[in-house]
CSV table of C-alpha atoms in Angstrom, one decimal:
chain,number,residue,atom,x,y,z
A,308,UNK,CA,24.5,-25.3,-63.6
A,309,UNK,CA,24.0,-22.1,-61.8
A,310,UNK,CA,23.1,-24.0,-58.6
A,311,UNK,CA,26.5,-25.7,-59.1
A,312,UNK,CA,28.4,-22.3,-59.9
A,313,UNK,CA,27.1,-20.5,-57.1
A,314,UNK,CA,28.7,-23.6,-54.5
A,315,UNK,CA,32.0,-23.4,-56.8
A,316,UNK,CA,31.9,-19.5,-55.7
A,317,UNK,CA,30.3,-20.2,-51.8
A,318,UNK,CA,33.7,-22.7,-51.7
A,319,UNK,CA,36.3,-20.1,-52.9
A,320,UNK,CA,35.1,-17.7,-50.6
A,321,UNK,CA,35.2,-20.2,-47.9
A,322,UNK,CA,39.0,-20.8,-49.1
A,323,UNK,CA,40.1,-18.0,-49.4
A,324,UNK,CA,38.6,-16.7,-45.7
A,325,UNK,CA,40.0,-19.5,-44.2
A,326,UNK,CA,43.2,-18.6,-45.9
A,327,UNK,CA,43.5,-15.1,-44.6
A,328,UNK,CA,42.7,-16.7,-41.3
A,329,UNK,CA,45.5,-18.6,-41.5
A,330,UNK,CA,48.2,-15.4,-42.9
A,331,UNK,CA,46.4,-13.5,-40.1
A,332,UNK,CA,47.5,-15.8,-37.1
A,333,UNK,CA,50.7,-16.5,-38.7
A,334,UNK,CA,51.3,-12.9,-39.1
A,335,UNK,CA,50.3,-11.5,-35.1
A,336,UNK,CA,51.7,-14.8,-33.4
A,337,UNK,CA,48.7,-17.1,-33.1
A,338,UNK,CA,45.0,-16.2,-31.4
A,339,UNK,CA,45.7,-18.5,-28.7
A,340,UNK,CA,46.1,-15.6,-26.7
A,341,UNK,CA,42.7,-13.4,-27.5
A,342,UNK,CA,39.5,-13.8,-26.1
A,343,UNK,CA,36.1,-12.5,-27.4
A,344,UNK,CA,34.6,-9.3,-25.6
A,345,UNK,CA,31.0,-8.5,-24.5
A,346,UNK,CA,31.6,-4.3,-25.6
A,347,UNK,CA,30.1,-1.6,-23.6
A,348,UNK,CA,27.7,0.2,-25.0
A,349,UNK,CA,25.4,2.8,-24.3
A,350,UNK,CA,25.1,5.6,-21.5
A,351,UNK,CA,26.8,4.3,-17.7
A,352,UNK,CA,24.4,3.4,-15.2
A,353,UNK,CA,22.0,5.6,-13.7
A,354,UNK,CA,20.3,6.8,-17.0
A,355,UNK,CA,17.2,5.5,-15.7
A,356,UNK,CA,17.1,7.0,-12.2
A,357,UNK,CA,18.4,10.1,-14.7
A,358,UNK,CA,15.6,10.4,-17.0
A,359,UNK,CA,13.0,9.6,-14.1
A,360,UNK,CA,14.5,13.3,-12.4
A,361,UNK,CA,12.0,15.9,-12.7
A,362,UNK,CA,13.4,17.8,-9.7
A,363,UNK,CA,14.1,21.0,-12.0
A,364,UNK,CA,10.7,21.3,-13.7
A,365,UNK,CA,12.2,20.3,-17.1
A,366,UNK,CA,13.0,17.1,-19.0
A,367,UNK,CA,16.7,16.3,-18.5
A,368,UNK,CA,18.6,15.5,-21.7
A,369,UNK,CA,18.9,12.0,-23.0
A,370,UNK,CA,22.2,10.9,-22.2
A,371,UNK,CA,22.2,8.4,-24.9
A,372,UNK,CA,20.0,10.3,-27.7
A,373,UNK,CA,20.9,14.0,-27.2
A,374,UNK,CA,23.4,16.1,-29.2
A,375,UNK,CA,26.5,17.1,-26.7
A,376,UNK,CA,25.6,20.5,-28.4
A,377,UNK,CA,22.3,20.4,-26.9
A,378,UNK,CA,23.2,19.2,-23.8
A,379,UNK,CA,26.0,21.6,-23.6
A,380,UNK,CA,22.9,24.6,-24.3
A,381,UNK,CA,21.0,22.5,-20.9
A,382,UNK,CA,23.8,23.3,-18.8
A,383,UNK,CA,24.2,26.9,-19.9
A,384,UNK,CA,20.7,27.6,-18.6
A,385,UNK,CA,21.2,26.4,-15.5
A,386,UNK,CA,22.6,27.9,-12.1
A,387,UNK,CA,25.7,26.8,-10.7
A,388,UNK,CA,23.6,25.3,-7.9
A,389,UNK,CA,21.5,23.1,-10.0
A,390,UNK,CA,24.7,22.1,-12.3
A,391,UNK,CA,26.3,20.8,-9.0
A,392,UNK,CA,23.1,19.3,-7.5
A,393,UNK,CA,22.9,17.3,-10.7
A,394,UNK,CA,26.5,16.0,-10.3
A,395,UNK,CA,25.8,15.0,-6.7
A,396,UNK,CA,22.3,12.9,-7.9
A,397,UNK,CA,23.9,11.4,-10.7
A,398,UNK,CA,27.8,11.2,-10.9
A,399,UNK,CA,28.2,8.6,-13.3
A,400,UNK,CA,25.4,10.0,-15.7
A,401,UNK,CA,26.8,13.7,-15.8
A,402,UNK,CA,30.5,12.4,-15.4
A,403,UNK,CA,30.2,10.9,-18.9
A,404,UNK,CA,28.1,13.6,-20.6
A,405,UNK,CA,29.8,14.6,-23.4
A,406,UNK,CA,28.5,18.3,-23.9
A,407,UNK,CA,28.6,19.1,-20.0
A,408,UNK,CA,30.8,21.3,-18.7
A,409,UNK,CA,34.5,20.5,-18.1
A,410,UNK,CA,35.0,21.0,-14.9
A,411,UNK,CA,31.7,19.4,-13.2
A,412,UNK,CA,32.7,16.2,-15.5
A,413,UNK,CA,35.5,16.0,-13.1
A,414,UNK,CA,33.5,16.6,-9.9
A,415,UNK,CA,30.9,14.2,-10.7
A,416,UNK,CA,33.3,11.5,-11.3
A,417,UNK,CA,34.9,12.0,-8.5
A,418,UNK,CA,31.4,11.2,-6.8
A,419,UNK,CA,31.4,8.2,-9.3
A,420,UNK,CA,34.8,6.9,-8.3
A,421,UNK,CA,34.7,7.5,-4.6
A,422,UNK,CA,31.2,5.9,-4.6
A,423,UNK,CA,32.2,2.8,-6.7
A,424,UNK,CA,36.0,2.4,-4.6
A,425,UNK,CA,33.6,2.4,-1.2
A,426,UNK,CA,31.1,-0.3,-3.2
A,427,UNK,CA,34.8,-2.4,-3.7
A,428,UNK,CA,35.7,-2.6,-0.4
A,429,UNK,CA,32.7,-3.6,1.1
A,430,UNK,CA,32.7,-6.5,-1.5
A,431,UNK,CA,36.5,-7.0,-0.1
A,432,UNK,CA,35.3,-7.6,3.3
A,433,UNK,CA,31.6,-9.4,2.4
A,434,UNK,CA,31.9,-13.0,4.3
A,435,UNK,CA,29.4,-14.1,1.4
A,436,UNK,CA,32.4,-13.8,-1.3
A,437,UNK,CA,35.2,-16.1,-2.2
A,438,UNK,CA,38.7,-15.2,-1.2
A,439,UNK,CA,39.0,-14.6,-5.3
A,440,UNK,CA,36.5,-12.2,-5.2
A,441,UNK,CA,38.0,-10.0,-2.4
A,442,UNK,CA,41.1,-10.4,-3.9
A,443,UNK,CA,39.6,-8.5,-7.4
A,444,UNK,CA,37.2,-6.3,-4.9
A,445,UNK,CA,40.7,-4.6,-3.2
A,446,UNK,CA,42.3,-4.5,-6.8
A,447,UNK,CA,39.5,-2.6,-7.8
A,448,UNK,CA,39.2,0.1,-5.1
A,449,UNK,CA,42.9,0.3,-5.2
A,450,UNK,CA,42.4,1.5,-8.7
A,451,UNK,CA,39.6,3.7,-7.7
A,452,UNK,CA,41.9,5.3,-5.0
A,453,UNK,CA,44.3,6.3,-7.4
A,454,UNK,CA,42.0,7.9,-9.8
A,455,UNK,CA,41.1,9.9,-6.7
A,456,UNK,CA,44.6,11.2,-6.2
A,457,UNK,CA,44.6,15.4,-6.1
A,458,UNK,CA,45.6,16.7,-9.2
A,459,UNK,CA,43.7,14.2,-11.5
A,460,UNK,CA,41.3,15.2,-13.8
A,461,UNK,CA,38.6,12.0,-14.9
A,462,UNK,CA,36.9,13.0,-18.0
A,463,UNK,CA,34.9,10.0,-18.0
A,464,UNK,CA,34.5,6.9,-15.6
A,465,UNK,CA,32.3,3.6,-16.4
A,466,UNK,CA,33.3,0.8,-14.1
A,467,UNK,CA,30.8,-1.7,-16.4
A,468,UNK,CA,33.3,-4.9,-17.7
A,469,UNK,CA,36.3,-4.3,-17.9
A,470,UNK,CA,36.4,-0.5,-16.7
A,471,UNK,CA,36.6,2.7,-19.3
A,472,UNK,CA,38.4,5.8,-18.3
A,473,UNK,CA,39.3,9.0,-19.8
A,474,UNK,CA,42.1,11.4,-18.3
A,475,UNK,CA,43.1,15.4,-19.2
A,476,UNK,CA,46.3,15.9,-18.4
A,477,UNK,CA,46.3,20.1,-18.9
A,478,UNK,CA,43.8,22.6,-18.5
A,479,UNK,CA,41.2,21.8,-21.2
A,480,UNK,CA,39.3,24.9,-20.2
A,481,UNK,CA,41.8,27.2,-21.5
A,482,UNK,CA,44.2,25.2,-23.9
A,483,UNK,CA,45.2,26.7,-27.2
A,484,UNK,CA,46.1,23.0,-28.6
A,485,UNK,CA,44.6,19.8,-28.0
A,486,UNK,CA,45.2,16.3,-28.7
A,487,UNK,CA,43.6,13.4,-28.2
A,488,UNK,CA,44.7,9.9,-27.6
A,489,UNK,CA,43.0,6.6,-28.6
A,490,UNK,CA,45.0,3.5,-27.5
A,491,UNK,CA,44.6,0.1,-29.5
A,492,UNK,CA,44.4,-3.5,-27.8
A,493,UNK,CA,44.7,-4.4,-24.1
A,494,UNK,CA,44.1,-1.0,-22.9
A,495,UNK,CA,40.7,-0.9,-19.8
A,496,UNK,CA,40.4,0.6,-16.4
A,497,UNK,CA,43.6,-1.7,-15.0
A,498,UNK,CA,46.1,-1.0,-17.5
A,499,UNK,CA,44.8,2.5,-18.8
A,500,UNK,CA,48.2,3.5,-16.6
A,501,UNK,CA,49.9,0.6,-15.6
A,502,UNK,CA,53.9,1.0,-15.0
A,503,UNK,CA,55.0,-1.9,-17.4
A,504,UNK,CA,54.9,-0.9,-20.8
A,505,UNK,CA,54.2,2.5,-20.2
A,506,UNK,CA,54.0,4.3,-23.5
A,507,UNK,CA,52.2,1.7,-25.0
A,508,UNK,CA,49.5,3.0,-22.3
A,509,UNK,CA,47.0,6.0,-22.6
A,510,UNK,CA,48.2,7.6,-19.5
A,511,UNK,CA,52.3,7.0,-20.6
A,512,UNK,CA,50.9,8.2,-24.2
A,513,UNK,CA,49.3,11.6,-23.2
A,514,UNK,CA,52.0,12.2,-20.5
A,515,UNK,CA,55.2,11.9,-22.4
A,516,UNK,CA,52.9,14.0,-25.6
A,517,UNK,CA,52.3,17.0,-23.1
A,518,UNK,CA,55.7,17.0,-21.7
A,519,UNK,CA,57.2,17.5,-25.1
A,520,UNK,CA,54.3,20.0,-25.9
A,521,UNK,CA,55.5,22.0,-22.7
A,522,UNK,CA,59.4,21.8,-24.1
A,523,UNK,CA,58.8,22.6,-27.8
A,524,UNK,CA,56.4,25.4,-26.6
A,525,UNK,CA,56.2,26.6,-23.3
A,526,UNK,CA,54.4,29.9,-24.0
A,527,UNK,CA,51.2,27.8,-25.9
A,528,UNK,CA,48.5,26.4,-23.4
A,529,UNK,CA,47.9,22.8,-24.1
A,530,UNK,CA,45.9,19.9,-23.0
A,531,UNK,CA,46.0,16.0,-24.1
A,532,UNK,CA,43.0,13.7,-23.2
A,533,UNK,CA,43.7,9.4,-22.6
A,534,UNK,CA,40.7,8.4,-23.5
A,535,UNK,CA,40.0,4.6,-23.0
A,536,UNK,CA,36.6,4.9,-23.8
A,537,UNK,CA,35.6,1.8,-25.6
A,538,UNK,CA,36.2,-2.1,-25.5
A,539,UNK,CA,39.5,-3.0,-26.7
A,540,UNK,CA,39.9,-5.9,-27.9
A,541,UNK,CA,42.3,-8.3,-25.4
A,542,UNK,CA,45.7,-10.6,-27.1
A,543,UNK,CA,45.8,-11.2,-30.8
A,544,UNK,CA,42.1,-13.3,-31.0
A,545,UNK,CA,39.4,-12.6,-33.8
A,546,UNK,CA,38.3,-9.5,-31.7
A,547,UNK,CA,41.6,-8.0,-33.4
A,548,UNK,CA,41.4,-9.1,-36.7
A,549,UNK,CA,37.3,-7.7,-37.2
A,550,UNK,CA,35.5,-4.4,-36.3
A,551,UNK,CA,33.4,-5.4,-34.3
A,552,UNK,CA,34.5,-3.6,-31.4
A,553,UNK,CA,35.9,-0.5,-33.4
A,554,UNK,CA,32.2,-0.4,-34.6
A,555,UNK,CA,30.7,-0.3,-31.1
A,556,UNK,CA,33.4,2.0,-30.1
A,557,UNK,CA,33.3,4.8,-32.8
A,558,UNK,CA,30.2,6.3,-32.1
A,559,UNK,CA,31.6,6.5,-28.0
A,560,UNK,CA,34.7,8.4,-29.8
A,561,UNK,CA,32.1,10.9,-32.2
A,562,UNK,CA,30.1,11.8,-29.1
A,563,UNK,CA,33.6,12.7,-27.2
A,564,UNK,CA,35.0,14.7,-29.9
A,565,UNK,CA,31.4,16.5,-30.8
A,566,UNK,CA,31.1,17.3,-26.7
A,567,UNK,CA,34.6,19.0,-27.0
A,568,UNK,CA,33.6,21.5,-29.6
A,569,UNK,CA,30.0,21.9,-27.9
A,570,UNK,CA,32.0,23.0,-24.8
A,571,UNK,CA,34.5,25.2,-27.1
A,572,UNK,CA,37.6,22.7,-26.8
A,573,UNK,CA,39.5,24.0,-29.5
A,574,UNK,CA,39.3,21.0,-32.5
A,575,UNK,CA,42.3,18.5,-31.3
A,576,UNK,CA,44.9,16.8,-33.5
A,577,UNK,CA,43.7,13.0,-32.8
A,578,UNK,CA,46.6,10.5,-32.3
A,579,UNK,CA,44.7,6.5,-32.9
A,580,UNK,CA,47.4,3.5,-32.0
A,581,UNK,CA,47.2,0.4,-33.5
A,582,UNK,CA,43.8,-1.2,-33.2
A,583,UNK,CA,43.0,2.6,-32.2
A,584,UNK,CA,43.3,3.8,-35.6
A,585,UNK,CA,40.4,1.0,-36.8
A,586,UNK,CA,38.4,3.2,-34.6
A,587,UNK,CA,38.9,6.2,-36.0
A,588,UNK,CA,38.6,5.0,-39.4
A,589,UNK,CA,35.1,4.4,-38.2
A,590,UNK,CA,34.2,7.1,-36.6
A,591,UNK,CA,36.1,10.6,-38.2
A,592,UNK,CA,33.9,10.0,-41.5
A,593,UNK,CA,30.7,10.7,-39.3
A,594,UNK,CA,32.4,13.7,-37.3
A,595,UNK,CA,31.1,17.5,-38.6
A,596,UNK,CA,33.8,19.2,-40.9
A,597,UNK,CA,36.3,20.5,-38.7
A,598,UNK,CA,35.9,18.2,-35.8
A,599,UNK,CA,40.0,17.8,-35.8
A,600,UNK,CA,42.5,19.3,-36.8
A,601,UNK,CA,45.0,16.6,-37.6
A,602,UNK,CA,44.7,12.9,-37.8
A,603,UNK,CA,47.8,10.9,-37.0
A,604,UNK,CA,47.7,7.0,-37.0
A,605,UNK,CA,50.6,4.8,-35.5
A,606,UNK,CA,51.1,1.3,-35.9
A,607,UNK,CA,48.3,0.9,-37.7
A,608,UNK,CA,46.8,-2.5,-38.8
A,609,UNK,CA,44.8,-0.7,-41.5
A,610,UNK,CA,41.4,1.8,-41.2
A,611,UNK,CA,38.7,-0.1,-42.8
A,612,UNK,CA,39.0,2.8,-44.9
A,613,UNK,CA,40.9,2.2,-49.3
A,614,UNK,CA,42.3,5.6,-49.0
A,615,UNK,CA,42.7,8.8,-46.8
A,616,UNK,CA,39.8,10.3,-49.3
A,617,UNK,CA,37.6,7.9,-48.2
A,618,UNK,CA,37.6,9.3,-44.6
A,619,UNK,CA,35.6,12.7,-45.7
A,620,UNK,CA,37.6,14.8,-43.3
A,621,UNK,CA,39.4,18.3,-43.8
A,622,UNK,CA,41.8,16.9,-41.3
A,623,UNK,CA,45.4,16.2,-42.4
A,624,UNK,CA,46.0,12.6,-42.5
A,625,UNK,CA,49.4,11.4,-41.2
A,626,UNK,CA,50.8,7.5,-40.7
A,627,UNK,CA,53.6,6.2,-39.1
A,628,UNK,CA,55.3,2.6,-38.3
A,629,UNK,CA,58.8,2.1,-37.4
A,630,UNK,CA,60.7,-0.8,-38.9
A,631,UNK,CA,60.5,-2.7,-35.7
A,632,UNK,CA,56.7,-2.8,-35.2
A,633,UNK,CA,55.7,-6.8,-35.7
A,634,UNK,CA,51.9,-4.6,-37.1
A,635,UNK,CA,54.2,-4.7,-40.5
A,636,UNK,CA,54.0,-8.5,-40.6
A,637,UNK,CA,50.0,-8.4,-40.3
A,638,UNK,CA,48.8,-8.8,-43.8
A,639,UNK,CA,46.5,-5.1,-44.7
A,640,UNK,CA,43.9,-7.1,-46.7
A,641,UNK,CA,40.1,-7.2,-45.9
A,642,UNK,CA,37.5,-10.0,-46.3
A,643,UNK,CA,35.0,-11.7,-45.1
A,644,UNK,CA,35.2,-9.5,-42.3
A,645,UNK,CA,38.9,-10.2,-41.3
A,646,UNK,CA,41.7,-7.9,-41.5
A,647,UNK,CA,41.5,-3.8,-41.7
A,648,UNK,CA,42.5,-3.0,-45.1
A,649,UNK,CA,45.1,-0.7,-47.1
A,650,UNK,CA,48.3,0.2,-44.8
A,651,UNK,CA,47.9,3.9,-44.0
A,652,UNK,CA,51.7,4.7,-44.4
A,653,UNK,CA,51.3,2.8,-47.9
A,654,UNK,CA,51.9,6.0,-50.5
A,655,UNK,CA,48.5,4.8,-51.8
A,656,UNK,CA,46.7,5.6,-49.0
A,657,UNK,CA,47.2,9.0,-49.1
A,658,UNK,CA,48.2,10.1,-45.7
A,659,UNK,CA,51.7,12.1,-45.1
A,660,UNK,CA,53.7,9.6,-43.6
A,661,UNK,CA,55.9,10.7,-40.4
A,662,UNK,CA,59.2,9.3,-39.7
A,663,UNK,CA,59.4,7.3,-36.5
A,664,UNK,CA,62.9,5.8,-37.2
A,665,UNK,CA,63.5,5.8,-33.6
A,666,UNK,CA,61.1,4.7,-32.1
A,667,UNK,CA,61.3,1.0,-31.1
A,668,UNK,CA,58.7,-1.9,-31.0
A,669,UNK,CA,54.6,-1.5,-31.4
A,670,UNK,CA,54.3,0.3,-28.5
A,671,UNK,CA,57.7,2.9,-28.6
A,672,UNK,CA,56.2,5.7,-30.8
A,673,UNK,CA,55.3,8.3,-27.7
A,674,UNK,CA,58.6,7.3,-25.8
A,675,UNK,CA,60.8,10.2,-25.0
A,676,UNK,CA,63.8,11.4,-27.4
A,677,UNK,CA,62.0,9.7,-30.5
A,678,UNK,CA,61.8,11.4,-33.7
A,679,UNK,CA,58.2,10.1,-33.7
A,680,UNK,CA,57.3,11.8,-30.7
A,681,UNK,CA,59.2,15.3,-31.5
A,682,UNK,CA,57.2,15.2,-34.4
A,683,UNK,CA,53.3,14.2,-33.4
A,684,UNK,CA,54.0,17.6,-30.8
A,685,UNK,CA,54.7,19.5,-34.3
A,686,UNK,CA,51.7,18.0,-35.8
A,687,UNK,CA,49.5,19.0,-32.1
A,688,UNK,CA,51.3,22.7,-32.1
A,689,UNK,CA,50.7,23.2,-36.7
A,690,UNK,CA,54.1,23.5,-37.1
A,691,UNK,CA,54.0,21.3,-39.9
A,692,UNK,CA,57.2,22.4,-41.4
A,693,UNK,CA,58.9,20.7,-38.5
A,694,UNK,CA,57.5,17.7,-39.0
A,695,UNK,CA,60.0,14.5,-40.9
């Protein structure tokens, strides 16, 4: 008999998983769309070559194993001609190595970018490769040229898969407030900044945040960060309806926000969209008290998490969705893996929820003259008492 119960129970289970299957495709559109993704983990290439470098008499810190505050402490000890040295040996290693400094983050990747654009248009011109392949080659250096454009400041580069990029629009160095935006689905190297769609982008995101910051306070030095740092998931596929790539991706997002404080970044308000927020879910529980200021999730599938307590964070906790987001229709159940759990603008949940009445669609939230918008730039300056 217990051999039988334990099927009867094996079968419901099954049943009811293949249930929420079914709401889950019937509530994003179908999965016909989504594909399954290989995420990126670990440091960019060239740790190897890296680690082998004893050209300062000294171990080099561990790009994937060191605290940022240690390697931040590394850094500090050395001269400005052995910081710079190291950025010209190993761009892509020192470009993403959270606890560096700032500003020789942006010199090495733009060693890292100019290097991998050159790599792209010798593939573009190789008689070996398909016309398909030179086709992708240019597409690729043309995005490496414009990463290169004056004026930009590349956080972090990683042209493995599908490309991961982080932007700082501002002067990080000397910014009073901070924010820091984590996009959701879709989002890699090609369309970090694409035109179409352009709020529903990192790049759009961060720019239209700062430009509000500048209006509601242009006496306050600010900076906003786009960081695509992990593998999104692409359409509406299983890779959107599990953690999977959240989990890969969180500890990418604790090692940013942990280099910003080892570097003295003042602790940002952190702004996660849609499959964005899963990540932070994930990841703010392991962050040290402090970490952030403010928490702000927008068009939110749910956070893995039951309740706002159950993040462990003395950041405030804010949600939004405007009535036009199709997230609404995604049932906020968990099981069996699928789905993400308790809406966050549910009162349940426990976060304060922010009114977005304006703002239009899944991807309208940071779109100029929305309330949404006037209000995450009250939440990024602690003028709470502005915020609806």
């Amino acid at each position: 008999m217990s051999v039988l119960r334990t099927a009867i129970r094996r079968s419901r289970r099954t049943l009811v998983g293949a249930a929420l299957a079914a709401v889950l495709v019937a509530g994003t559109g179908g999965w016909a769309a989504g594909t399954t993704q290989t995420a990126v983990t670990g440091p960019a290439p060239g740790a190897a070559a890296w680690r082998a470098d004893e050209s300062l008499g000294v171990r080099l810190p561990d790009p994937e194993t060191t605290r940022p505050a240690d390697v931040a402490r590394f850094f500090a000890s050395l001269t400005d001609t052995q910081r710079h040295a190291l950025a010209v040996r190993h761009p892509l290693t020192v470009g993403n190595l959270d606890g560096a400094p700032v500003t020789l983050r942006y010199e090495a990747n733009s060693h890292a970018i100019t290097a991998e654009r050159d790599r792209q248009l010798a593939r573009a011109t190789d008689p070996a490769g398909a016309p398909e392949d030179h086709r992708q080659a240019r597409k690729a250096a043309d995005r490496c040229a414009a990463l290169l454009t004056p004026g930009r400041q590349i956080l972090a580069f990683d042209p493995r898969g599908r490309g991961q990029v982080a932007e700082v629009y501002g002067d990080l160095t000397t910014a009073q407030r901070t924010a820091v935006i984590v996009p959701g689905s879709d989002i890699d190297l090609d369309s970090f900044d694409r035109a179409t769609d352009r709020y529903g982008t990192p790049a759009g995101m961060a720019r239209s945040l700062r430009t509000q910051l500048a209006a509601d306070a242009p006496g306050t030095r600010t900076a906003v960060i786009a960081w695509a740092g992990y593998t999104t998931p692409v359409g509406l596929g299983p890779d959107a309806a599990t953690g999977r790539l959240a989990e890969a991706g969180a500890p990418r997002l604790v090692r940013l926000l942990s280099g910003l404080a080892a570097v003295g970044t003042p602790a940002p308000a952190v702004l996660c969209h849609s499959y964005g927020s899963v990540v932070c879910g994930l990841a703010v529980p392991r962050l040290d008290r402090g970490a952030l200021t403010d928490l702000v999730v927008f068009g939110s599938p749910g956070m893995r998490r039951d309740s706002a307590a159950e993040l462990h964070t003395t950041a405030r906790v804010w949600a939004a969705r405007d009535a036009s987001d199709w997230i609404g229709n995604v049932p906020n159940v968990e099981l069996l893996g699928l789905g993400h759990g308790t809406d966050p603008t549910d009162p349940a949940f426990g976060a304060r929820r922010v009114s977005a009445e304006r703002a239009e669609g899944h991807t309208g939230y940071l779109a100029p003259g929305t309330d949404s918008l006037r209000n995450f730039a009250a939440i990024v300056l602690g003028r709470y008492g502005d915020v609806r």
